Tab-separated table of C-alpha atoms and ligand atoms in Angstrom:
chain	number	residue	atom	x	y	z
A	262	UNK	CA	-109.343	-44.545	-184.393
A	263	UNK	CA	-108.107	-40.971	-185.039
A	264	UNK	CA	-108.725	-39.076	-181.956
A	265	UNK	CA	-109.699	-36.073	-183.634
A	266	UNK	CA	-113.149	-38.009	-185.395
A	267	UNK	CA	-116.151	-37.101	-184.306
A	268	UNK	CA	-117.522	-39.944	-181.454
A	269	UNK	CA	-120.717	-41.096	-182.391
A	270	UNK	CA	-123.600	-39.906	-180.359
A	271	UNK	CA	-124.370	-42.530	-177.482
A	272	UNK	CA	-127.507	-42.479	-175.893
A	273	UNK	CA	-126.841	-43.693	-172.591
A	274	UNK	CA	-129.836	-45.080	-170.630
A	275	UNK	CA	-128.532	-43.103	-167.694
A	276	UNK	CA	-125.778	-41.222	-166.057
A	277	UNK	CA	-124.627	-44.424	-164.627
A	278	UNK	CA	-123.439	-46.148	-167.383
A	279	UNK	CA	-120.210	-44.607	-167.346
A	280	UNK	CA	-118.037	-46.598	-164.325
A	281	UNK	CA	-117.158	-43.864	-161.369
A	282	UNK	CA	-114.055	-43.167	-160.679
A	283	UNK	CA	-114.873	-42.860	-156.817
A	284	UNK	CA	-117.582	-44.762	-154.829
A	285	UNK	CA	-119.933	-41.936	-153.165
A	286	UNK	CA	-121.137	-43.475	-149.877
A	287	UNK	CA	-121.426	-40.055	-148.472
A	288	UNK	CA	-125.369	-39.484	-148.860
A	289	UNK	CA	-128.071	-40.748	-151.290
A	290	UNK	CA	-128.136	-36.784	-151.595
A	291	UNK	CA	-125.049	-36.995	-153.911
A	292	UNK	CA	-127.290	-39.013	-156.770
A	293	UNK	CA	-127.197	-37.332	-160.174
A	294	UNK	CA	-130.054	-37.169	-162.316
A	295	UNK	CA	-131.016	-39.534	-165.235
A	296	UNK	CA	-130.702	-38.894	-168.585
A	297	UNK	CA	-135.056	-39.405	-168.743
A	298	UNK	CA	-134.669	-36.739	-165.961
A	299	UNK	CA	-132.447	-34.960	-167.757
A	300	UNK	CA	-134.559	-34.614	-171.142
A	301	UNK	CA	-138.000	-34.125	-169.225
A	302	UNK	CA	-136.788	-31.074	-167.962
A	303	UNK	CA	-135.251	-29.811	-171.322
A	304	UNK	CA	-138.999	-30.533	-172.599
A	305	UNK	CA	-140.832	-29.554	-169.211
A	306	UNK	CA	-144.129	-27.367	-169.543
A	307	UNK	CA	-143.641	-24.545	-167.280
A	308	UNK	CA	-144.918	-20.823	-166.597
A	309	UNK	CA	-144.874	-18.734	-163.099
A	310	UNK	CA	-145.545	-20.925	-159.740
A	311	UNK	CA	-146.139	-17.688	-157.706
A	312	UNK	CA	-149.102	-17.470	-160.037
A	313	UNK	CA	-150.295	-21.183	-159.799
A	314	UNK	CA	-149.864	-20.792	-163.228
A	315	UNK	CA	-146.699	-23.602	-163.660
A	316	UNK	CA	-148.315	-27.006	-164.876
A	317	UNK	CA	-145.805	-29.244	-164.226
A	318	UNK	CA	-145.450	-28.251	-160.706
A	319	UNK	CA	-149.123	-28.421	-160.552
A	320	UNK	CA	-149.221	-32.242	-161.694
A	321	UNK	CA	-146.706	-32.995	-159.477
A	322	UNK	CA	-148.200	-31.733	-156.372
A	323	UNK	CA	-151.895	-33.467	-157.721
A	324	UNK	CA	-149.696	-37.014	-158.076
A	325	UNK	CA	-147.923	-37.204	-154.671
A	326	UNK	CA	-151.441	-35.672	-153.515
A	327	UNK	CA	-152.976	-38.668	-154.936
A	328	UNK	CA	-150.378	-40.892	-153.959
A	329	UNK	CA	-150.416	-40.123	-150.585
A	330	UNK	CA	-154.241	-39.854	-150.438
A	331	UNK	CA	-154.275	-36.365	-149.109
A	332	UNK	CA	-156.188	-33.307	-149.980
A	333	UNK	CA	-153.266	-31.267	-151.312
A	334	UNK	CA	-149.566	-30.640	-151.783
A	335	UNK	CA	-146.726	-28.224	-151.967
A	336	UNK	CA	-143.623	-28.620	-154.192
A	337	UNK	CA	-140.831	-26.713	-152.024
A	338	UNK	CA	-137.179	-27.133	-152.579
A	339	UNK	CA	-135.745	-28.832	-149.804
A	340	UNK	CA	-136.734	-31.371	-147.405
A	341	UNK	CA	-135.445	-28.910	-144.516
A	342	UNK	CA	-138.140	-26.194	-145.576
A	343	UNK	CA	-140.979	-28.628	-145.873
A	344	UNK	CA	-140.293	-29.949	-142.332
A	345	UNK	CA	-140.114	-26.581	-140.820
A	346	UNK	CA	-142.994	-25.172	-142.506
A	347	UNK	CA	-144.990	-27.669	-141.016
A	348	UNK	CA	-143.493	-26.935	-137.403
A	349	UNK	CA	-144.695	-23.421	-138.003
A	350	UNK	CA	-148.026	-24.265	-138.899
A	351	UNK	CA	-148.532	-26.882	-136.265
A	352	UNK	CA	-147.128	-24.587	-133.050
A	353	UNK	CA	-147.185	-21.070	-131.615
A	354	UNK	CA	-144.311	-19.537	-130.065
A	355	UNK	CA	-143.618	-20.497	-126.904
A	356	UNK	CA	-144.418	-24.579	-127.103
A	357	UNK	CA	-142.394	-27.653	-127.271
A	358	UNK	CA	-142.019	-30.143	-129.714
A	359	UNK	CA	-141.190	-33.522	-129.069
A	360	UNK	CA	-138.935	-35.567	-131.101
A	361	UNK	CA	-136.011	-38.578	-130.960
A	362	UNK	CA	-132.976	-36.689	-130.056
A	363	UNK	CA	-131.048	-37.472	-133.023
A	364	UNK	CA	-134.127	-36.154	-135.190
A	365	UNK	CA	-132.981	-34.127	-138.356
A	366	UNK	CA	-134.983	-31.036	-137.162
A	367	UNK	CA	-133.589	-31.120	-133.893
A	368	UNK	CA	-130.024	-31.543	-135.387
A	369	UNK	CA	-129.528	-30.519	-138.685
A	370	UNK	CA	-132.129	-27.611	-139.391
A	371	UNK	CA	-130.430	-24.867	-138.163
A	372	UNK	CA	-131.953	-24.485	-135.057
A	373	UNK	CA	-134.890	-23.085	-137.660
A	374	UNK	CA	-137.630	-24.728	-134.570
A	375	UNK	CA	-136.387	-21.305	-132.553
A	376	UNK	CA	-135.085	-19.523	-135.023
A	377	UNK	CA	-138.553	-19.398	-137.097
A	378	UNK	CA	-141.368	-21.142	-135.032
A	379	UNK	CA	-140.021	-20.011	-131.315
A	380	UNK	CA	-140.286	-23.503	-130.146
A	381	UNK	CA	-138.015	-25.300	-128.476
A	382	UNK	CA	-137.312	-29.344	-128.863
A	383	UNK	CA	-137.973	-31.790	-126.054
A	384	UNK	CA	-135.609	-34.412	-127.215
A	385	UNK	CA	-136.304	-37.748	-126.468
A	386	UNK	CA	-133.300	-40.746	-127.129
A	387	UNK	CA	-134.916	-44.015	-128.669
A	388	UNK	CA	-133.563	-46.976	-129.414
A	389	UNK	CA	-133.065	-47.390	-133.061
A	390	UNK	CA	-134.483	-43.848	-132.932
A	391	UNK	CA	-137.867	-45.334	-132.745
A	392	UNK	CA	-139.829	-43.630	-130.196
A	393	UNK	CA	-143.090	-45.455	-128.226
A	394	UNK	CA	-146.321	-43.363	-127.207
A	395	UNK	CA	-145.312	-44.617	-123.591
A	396	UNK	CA	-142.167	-42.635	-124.030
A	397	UNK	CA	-143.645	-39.540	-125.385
A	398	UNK	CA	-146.711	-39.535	-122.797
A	399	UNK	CA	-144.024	-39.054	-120.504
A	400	UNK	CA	-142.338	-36.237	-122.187
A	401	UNK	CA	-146.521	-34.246	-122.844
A	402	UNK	CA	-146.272	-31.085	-120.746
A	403	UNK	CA	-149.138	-30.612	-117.747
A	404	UNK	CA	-152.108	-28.512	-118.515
A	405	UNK	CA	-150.875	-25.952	-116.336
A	406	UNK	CA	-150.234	-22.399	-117.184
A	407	UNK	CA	-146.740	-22.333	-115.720
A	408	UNK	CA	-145.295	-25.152	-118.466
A	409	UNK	CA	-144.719	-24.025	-121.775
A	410	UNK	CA	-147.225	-26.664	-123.462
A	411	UNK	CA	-146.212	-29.222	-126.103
A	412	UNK	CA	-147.120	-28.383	-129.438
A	413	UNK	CA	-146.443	-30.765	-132.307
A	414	UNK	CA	-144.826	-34.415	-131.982
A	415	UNK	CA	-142.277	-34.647	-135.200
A	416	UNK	CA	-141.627	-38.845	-136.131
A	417	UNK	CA	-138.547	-39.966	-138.968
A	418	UNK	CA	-139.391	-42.456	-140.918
A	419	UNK	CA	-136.831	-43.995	-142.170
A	420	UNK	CA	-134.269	-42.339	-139.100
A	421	UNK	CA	-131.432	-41.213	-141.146
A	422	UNK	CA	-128.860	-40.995	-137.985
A	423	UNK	CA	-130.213	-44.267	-136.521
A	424	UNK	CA	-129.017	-45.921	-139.475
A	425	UNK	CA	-132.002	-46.224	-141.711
A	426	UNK	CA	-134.814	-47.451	-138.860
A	427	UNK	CA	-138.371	-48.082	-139.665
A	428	UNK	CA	-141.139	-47.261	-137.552
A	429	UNK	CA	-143.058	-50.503	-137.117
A	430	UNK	CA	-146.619	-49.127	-138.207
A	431	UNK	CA	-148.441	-50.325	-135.041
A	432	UNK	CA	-146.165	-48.471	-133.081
A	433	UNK	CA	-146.672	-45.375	-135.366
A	434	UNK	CA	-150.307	-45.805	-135.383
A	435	UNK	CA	-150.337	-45.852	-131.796
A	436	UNK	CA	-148.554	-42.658	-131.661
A	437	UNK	CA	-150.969	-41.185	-133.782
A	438	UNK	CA	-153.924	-41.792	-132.327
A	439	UNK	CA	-153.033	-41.383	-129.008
A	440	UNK	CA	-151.404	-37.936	-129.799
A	441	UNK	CA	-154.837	-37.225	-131.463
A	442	UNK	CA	-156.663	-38.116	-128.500
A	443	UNK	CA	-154.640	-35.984	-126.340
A	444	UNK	CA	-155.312	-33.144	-128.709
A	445	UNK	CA	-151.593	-33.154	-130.261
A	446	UNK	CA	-151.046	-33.522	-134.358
A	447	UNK	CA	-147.888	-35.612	-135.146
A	448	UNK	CA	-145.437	-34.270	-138.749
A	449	UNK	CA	-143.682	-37.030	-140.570
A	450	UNK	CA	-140.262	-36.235	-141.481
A	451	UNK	CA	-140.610	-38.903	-144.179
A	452	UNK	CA	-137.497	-37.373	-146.268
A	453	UNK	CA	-137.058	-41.581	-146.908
A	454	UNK	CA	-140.804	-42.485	-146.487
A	455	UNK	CA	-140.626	-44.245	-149.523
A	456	UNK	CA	-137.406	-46.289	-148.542
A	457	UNK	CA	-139.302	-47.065	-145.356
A	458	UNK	CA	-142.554	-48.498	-147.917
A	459	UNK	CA	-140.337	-50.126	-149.559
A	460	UNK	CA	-138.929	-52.394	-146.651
A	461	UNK	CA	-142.411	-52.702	-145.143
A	462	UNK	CA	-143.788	-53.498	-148.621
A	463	UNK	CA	-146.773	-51.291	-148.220
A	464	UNK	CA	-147.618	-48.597	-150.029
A	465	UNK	CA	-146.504	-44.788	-148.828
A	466	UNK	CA	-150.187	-44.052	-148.420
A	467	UNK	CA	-150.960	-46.772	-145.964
A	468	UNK	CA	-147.909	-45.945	-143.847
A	469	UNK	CA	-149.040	-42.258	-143.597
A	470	UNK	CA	-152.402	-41.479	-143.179
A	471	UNK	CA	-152.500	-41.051	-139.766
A	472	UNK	CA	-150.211	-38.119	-139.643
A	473	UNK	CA	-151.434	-34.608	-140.123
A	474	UNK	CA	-148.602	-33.794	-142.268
A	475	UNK	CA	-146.173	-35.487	-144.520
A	476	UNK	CA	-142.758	-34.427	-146.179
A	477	UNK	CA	-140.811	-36.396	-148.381
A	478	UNK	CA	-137.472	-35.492	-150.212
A	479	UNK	CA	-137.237	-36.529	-154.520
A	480	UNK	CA	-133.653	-35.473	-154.028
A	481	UNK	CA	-132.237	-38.529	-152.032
A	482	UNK	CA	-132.741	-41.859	-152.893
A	483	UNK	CA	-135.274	-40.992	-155.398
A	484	UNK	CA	-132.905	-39.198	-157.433
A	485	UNK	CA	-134.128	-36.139	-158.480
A	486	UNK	CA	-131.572	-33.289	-158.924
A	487	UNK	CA	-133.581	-31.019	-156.371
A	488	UNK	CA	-137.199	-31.073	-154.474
A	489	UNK	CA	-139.142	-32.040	-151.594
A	490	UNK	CA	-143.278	-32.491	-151.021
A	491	UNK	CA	-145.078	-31.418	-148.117
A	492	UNK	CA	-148.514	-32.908	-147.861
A	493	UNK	CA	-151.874	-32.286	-145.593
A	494	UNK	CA	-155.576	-30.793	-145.477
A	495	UNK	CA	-156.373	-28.243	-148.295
A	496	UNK	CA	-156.556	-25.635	-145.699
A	497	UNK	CA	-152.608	-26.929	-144.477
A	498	UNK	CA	-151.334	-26.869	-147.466
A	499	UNK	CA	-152.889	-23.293	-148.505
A	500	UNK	CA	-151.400	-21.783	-145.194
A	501	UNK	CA	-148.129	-23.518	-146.721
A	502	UNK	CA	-147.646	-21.832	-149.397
A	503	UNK	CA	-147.604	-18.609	-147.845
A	504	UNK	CA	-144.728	-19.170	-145.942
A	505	UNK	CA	-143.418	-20.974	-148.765
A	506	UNK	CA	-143.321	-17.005	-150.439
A	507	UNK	CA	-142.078	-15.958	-147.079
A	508	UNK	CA	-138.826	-17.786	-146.877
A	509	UNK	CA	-137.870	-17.076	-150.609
A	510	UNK	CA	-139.259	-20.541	-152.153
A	511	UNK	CA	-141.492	-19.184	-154.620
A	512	UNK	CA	-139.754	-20.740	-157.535
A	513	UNK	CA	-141.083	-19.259	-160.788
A	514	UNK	CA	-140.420	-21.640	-163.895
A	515	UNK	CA	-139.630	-24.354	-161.555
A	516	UNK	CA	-141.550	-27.164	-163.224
A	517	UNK	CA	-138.160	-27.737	-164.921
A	518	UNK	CA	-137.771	-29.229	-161.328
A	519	UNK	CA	-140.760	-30.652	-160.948
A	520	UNK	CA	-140.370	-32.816	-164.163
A	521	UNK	CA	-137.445	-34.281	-162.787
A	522	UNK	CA	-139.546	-34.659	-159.596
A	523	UNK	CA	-142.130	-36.693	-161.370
A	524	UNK	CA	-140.056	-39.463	-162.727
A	525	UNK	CA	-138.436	-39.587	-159.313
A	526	UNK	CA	-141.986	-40.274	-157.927
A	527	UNK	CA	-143.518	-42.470	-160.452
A	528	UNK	CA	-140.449	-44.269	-161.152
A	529	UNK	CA	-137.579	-44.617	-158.745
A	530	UNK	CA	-139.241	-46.011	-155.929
A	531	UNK	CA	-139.334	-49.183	-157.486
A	532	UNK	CA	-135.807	-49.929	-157.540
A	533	UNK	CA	-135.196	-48.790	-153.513
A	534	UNK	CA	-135.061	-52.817	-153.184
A	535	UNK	CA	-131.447	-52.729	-154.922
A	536	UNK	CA	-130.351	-50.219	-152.374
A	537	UNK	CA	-131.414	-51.921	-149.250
A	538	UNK	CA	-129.976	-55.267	-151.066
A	539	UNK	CA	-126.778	-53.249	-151.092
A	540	UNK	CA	-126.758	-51.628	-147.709
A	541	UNK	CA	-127.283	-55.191	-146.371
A	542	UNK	CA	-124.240	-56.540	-148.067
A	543	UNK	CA	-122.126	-53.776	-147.009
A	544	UNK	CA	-123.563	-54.301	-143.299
A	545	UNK	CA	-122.651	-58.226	-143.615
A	546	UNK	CA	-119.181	-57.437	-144.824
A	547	UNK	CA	-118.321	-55.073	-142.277
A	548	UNK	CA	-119.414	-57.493	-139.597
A	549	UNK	CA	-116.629	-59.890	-140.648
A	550	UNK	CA	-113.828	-56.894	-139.765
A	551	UNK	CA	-112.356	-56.851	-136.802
A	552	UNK	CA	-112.991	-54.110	-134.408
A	553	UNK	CA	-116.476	-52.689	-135.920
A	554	UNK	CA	-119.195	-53.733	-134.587
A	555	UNK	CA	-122.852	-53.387	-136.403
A	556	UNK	CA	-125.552	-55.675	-136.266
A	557	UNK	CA	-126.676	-56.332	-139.983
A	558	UNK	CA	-130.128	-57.700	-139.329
A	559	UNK	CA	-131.119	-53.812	-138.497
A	560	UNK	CA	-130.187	-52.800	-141.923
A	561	UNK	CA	-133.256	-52.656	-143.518
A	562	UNK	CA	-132.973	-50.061	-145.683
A	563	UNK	CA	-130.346	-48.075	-147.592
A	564	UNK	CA	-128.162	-47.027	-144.145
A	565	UNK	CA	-125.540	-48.651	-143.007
A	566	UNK	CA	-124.085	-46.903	-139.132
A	567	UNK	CA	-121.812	-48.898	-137.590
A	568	UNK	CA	-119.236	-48.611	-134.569
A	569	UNK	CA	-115.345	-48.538	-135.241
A	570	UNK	CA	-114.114	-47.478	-132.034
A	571	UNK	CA	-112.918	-51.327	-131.587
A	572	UNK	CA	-110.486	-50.748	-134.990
A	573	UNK	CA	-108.551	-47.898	-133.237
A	574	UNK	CA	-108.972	-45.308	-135.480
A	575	UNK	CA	-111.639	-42.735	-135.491
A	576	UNK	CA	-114.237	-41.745	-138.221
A	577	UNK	CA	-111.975	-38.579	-139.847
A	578	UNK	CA	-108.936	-41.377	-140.291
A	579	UNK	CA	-111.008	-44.134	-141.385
A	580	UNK	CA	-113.163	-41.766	-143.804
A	581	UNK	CA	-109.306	-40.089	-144.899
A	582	UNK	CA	-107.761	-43.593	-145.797
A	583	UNK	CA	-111.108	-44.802	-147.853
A	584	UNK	CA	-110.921	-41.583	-149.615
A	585	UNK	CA	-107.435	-42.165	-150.662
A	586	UNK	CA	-108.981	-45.438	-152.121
A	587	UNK	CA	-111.522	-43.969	-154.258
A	588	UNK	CA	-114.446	-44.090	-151.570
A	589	UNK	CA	-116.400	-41.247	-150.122
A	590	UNK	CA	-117.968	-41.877	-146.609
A	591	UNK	CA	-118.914	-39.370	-143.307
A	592	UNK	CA	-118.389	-40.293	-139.722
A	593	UNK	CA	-121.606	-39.347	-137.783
A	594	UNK	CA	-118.781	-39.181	-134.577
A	595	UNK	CA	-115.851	-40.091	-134.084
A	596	UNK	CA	-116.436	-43.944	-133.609
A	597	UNK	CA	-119.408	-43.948	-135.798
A	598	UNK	CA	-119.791	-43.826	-139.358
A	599	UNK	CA	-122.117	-43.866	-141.838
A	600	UNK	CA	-123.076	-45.677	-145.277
A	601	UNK	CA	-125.815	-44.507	-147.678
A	602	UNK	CA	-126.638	-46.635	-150.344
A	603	UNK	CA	-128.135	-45.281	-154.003
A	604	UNK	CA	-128.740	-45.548	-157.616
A	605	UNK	CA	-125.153	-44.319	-158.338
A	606	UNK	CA	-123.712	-47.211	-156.948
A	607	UNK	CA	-123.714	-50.508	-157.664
A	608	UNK	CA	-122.685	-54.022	-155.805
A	609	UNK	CA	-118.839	-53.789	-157.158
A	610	UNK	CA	-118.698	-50.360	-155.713
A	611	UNK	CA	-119.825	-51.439	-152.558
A	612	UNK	CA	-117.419	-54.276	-152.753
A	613	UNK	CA	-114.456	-51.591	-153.515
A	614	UNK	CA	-115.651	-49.423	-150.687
A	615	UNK	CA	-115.533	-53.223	-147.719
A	616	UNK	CA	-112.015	-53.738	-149.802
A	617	UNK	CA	-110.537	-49.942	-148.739
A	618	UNK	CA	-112.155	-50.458	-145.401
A	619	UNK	CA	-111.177	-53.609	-144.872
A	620	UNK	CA	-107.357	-52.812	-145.756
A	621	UNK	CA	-107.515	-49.699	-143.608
A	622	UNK	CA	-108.336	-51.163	-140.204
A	623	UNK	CA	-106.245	-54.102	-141.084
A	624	UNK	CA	-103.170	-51.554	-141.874
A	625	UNK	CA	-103.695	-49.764	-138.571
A	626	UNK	CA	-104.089	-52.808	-136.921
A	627	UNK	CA	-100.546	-53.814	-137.948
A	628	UNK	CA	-99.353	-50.509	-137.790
A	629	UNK	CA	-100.341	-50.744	-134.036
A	630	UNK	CA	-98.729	-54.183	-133.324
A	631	UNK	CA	-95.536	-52.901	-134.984
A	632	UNK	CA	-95.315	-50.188	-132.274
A	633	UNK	CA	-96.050	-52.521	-129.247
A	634	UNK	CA	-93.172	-54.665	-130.056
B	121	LIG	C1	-134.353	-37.288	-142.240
B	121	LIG	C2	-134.111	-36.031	-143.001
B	121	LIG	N1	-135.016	-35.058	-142.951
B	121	LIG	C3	-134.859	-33.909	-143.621
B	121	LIG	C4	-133.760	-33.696	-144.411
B	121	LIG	C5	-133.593	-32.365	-145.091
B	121	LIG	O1	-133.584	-32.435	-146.457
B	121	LIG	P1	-132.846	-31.286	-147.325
B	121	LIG	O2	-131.410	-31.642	-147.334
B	121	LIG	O3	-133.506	-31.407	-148.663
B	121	LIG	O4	-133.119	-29.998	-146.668
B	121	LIG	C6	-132.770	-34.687	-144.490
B	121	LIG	C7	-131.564	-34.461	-145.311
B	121	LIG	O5	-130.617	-35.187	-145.265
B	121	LIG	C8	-132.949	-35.888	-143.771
B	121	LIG	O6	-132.053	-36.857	-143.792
């Protein structure tokens, strides 16, 4: 064919009909919209959110609402601002909040829980990052005048640092309540919430309703380009958007957003399955390589941590020598990294991405007995 013709026009399904070059392991973060996502927000209705007056952010926040069964929610553009507008509304200056120690607020929020609600975190480590009331009990300030007095209990559902954990519900619902009963509310950081549903096989609202608040990302492994939901009481949710304005996340014409935001939330959780299905055959692959250790029957949903301090090289070599195969992954420390599973990658990819770590630690391992001779 002369190069030069004109191709035909080729309406791709989606963005992920053209093979990647690299396999992007890094984050479910790093998915790229769809080409329905794509043309709803060429089409999208919008007009100025600061006014209320943008109606496709308006239908999204009434869907998740709905979704979720709560009285109201607030379209804000990160999961990281959702969380900590929450904190803010749920403490004073001066209180504690209590959370698993490798908690995304704690870790990765900038220190925003001092920085913009003057609390400070009473970290708690959990296995699996799955923390019990009887552990938290134990971590609830005394009623005395001289403590600084816990605030707010913060749960993560799915734990993105504990490898993709899911609260078992009766040990959420027990949280809960009990927090209730001792006069605390309990924020979901459910940035995966939906993940978490779909490895329970319940539906988001069942899995939620005891918390006072809510936030889920559409930007990870629902695959919007941008966006995350916080969700509560009317009266929550109107306090919200004032500090929404506050911190700069008044986003004018940003239904253009929220379009993509909708097909993220009516659509994509219902292939999450494919993701899990994926993590769980990376987990069972890695388990035959000598030297990391993981325990695949705790992948249940789209993250994959697992231990390589047994292979000899750390998390920066490992993640340098799958890169130079094509494959994109983060250590979490040095002898742990991490997997994330997503629509932008399919079960070849994640067989490429066992292949270049397979032939790593097998490299070094030869490498190594080379030397000792
Ligand atoms: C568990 C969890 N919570 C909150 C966030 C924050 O989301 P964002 O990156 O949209 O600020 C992330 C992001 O990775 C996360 O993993």
């Amino acid at each position: 064919m002369n190069r030069t013709s004109p191709q035909p026009a080729i309406e791709r399904d989606d963005n992920r009909a053209a093979p990647p070059l690299t396999v992007d392991l890094r984050s479910d973060t790093v998915t790229k919209p769809t080409a329905e996502m794509r043309r709803a927000m060429a089409e999208a209705e919008v007009g100025d959110d600061v006014y209320g007056e943008d109606p496709t952010i308006n239908h999204l926040e009434q869907r998740a609402a709905e979704i979720f069964g709560r009285e109201a929610a607030i379209f804000v553009p990160s999961g990281t601002m959702g969380n900590q507008i929450a904190i803010k509304i749920h403490t004073r200056p001066g209180q504690e909040i209590i959370c698993e120690s490798r908690a995304h607020i704690f870790n990765y929020e900038m220190a925003m829980l001092a920085h913009f609600s003057g609390c400070m975190a009473r970290p708690i480590p959990a296995e699996d990052g799955v923390l019990t009331w009887p552990e938290i009990k134990k971590q609830i300030a005394p009623k005395t005048y001289y403590r600084a007095q816990t605030g707010l209990i913060s749960l993560e559902n799915t734990h993105n640092m504990a490898g993709g954990t899911v609260y078992p519900q009766r040990v959420a619902d027990e949280i809960c309540d009990q927090a209730h009963d001792a006069g605390l509310p309990v924020h979901l950081d459910g940035a995966r919430i939906f993940n978490a549903a779909a490895a329970v096989k319940r539906p988001v609202k069942e899995i939620t309703l005891k918390f006072d608040s809510v936030m889920f990302c559409l930007s990870k492994g629902l695959g919007a380009p941008v966006g995350s939901l916080l969700l509560g009481s009317r009266s929550f949710i109107d306090q919200a958007r004032v500090y929404r304005k506050a911190l700069g996340g008044g986003m004018r014409q940003g239904g253009i957003l929220a379009a993509a935001g909708l097909i993220a939330l009516e659509k994509m959780p219902a292939r999450l399955r494919d993701d899990h299905d994926n993590a769980r055959f990376l987990a069972d692959g890695l388990a035959q390589i000598a030297g990391i250790r993981i325990d695949p029957a705790k992948v249940v949903t789209n993250i994959v941590v697992f231990d390589i301090s047994g292979t000899g090289l750390n998390s920066v070599e490992l993640s340098q020598r799958m890169a130079e195969e094509g494959v994109l992954a983060n250590g979490i420390s040095p002898e742990a990294m991490r997997l994330v599973t997503h629509m932008d990658v399919d079960r070849a990819g994640c067989a490429r991405a066992l292949q270049a770590i397979k032939r790593a630690c097998e490299r070094h391992a030869t490498l190594r007995r080379t030397a000792q001779r």
